[in-house]
Coordinates of C-alpha atoms in Angstrom, one line a residue:
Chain A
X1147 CA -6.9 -8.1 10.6
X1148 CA -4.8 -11.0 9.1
X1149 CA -1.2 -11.1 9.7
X1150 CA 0.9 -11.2 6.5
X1151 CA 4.4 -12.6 6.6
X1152 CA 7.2 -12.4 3.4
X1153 CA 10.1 -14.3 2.8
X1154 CA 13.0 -12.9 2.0
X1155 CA 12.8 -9.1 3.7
X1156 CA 16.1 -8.4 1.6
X1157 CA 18.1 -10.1 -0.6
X1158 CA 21.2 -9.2 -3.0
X1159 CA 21.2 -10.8 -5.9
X1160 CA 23.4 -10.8 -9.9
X1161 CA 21.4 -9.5 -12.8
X1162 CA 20.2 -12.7 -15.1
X1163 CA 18.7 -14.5 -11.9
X1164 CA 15.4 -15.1 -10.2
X1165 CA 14.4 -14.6 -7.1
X1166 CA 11.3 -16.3 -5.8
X1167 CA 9.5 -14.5 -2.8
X1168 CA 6.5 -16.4 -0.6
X1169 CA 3.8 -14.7 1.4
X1170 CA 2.4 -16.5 4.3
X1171 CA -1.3 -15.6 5.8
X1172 CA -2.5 -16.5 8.8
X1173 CA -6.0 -16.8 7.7
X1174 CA -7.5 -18.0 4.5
X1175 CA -8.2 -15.4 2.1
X1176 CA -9.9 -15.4 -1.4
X1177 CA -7.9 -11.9 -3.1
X1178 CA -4.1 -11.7 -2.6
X1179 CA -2.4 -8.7 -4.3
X1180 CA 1.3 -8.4 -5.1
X1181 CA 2.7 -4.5 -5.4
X1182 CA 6.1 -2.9 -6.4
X1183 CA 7.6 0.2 -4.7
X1184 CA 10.1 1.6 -6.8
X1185 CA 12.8 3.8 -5.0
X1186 CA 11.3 6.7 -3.5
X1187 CA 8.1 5.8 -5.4
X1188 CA 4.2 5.1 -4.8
X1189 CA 2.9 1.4 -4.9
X1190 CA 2.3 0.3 -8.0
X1191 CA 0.0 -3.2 -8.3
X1192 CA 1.3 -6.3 -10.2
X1193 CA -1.3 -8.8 -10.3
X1194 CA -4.5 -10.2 -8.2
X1195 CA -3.8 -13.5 -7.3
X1196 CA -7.0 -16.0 -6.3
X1197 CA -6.7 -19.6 -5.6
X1198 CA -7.6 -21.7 -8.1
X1199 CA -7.1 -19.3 -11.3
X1200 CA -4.5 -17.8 -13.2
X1201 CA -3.4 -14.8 -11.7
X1202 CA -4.2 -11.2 -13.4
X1203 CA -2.1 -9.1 -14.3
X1204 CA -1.8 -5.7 -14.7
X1205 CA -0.8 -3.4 -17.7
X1206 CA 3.1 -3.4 -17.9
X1207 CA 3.5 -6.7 -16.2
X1208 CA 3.7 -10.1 -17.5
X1209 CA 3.7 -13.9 -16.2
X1210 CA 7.4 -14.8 -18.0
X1211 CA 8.7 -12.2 -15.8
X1212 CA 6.8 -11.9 -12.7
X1213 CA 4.8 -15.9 -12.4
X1214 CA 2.7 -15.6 -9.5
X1215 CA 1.3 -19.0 -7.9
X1216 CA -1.6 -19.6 -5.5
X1217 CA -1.7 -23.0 -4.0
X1218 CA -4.1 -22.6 -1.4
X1219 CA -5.8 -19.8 0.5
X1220 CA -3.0 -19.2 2.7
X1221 CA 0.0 -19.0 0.6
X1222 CA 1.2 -17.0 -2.4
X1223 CA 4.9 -16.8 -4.2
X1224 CA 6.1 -14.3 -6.5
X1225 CA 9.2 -14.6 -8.9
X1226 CA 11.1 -11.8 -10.7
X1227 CA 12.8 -13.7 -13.4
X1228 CA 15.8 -13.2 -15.4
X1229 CA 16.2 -10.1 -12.6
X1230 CA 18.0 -6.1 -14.1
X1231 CA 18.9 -3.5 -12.2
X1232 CA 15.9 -2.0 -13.0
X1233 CA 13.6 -4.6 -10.7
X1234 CA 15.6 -3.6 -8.1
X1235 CA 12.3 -1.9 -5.5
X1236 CA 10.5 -3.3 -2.8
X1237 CA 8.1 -6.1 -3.1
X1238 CA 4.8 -6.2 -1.0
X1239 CA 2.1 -8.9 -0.4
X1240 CA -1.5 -8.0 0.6
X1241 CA -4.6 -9.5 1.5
X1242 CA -8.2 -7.9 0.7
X1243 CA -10.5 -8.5 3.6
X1244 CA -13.7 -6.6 3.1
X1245 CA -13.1 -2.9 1.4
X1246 CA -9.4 -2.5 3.0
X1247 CA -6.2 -3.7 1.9
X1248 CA -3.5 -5.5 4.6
X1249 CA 0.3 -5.7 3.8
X1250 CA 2.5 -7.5 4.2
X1251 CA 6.5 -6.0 5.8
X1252 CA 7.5 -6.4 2.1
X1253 CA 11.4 -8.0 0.3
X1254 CA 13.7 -5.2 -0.7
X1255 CA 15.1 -6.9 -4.0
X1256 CA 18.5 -5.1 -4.6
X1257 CA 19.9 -6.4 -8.1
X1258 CA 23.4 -5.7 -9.1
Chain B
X914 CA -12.3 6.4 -13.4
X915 CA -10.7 6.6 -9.8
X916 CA -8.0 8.5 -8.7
X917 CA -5.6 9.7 -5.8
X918 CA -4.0 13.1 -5.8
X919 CA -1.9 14.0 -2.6
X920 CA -1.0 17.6 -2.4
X921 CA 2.8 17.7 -1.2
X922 CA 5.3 15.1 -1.6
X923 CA 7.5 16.6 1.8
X924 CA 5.7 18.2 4.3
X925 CA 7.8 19.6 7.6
X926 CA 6.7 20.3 10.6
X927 CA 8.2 20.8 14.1
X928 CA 7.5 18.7 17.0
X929 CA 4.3 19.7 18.5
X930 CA 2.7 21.6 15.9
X931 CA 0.0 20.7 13.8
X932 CA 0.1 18.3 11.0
X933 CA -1.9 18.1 7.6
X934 CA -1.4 15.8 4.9
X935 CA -3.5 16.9 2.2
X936 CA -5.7 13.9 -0.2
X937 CA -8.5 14.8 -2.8
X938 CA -9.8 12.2 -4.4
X939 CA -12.1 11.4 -7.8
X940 CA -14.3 8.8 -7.5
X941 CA -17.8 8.2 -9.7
X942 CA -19.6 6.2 -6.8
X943 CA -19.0 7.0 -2.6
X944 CA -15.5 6.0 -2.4
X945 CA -14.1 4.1 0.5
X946 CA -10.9 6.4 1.9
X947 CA -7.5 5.0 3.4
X948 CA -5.1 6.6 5.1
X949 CA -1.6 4.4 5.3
X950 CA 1.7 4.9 7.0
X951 CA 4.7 3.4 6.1
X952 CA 7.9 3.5 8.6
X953 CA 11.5 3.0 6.6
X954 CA 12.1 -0.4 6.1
X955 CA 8.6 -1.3 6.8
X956 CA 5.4 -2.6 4.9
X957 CA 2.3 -0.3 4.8
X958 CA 0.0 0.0 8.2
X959 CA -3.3 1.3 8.1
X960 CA -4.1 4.4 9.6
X961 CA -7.5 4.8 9.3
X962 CA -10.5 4.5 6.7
X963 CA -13.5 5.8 5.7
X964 CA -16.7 3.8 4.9
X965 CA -19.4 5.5 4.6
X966 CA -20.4 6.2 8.4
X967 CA -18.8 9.0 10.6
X968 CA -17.4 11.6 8.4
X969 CA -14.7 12.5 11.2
X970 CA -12.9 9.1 11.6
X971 CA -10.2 7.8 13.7
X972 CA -7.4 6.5 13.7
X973 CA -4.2 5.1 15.5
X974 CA -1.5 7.6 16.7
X975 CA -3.8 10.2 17.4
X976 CA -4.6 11.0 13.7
X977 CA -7.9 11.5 12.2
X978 CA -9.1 12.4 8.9
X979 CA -12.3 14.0 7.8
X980 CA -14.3 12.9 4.1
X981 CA -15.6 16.5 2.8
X982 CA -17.7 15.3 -0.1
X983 CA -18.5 18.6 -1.3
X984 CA -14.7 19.4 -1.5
X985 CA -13.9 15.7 -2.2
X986 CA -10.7 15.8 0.5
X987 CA -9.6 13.3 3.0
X988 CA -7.1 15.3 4.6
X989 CA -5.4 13.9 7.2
X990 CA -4.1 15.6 11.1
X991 CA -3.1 15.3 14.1
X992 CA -2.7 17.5 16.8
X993 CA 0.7 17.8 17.6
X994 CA 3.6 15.8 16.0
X995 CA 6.1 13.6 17.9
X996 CA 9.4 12.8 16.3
X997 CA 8.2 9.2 16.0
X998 CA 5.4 10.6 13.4
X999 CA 8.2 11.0 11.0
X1000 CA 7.2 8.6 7.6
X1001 CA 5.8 7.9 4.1
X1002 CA 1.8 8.7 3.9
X1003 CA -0.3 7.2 1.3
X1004 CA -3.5 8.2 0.8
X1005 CA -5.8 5.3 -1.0
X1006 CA -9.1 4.9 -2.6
X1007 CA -11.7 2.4 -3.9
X1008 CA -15.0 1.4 -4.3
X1009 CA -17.3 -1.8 -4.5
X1010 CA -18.2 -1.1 -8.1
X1011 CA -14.6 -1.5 -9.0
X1012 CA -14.0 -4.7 -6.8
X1013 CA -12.9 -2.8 -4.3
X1014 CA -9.6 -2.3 -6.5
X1015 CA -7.1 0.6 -4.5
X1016 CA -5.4 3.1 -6.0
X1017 CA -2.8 4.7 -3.9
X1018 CA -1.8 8.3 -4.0
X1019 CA 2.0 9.2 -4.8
X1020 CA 3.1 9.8 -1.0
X1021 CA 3.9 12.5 1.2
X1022 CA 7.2 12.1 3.3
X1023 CA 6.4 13.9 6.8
X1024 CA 9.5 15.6 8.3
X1025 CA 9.6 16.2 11.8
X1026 CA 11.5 19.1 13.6
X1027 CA 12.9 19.1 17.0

């Protein structure tokens, strides 16, 4: 299976910021996913990401707050803009390779 | 529409007993079946999955999980549980009609006894 890395794994940062987070894959890859965890919560998905198109988004989210790009077939970034206490959860990458889903170690986005 | 429903958000157990994480799915087409563990501070590994072959299917750690269509359950075991079992379970489902889209169940936190 591919080996997904994210940058940051943790970061602190002031409400009203952003907060740009990458995922690295060490294999090209048409489908990249990005999910939230919420505290305590289950995974909830973001938006598809596929080279070459816009990214899709799923009900609740948005591009102003969450822009997603996909430069190539190895790399993806995600930013939480204009960041509130309330996107403070984990942030996971993953990569679709057949019918199963890989993740990434995920950034835990603490927002004061 | 699909859907994930994971009986239990806590389940205890002592060390060496028996574990069973309980999953029942709803799926229109055959489903493919996940099984993931996540460790604190970790991302989500895969257990196991199902994909149509084997209903019994393997997985790392010693755990296994059986597909019961008729009952529509994925449940997942092991044997006897070691300290280091101790996590967040997700059970997850999709299916090529839906893009292979996965929806994740809502977690069950395993607690492990000395």
């Amino acid at each position: 299976s591919a080996v997904i890395s994210q940058k940051p794994s943790r970061d602190i940062c002031q409400r009203g910021t952003s907060l740009t987070i990458q995922c690295q894959v060490d294999s090209q890859v048409t489908m990249m996913f990005w999910y939230r965890q919420q505290p305590g919560q289950s995974l909830t998905l973001i938006a598809t990401a596929n080279q070459g198109s816009e990214a899709t988004y799923e009900s609740g989210f948005v591009i102003d707050k969450f822009p997603i790009s996909r430069p190539n077939l190895t790399f993806s970034t995600l930013t939480v803009s204009n960041m509130s206490p309330e996107d403070s959860s984990i942030y996971l990458c993953s990569v679709q390779e057949q019918e199963t889903q890989y993740f990434g170690p995920g950034t835990r986005l603490l927002v004061l | 529409a699909q859907s994930v429903t994971q009986l239990g958000s806590h389940v205890s157990v002592s060390e060496g007993a028996l574990v069973l994480l309980r999953c029942n799915y709803s799926s229109s087409v055959p489903p493919y079946l996940f099984w993931y563990v996540q460790y604190p501070n970790q991302g989500l590994q895969l257990l196991l999955k199902y994909t149509s072959a084997a209903t019994l299917v393997k997985g790392i750690n010693g755990f296994e999980a059986e597909f019961k269509k008729s009952e529509t359950s994925f449940h997942l075991t092991k044997p006897s549980a070691h300290m280091s079992d101790a996590a967040e379970y997700f059970c997850a489902v999709s299916d090529r009609n839906g893009g292979f889209k996965t929806i994740f169940g809502a977690g069950t936190r395993l607690f492990v006894k000395a």
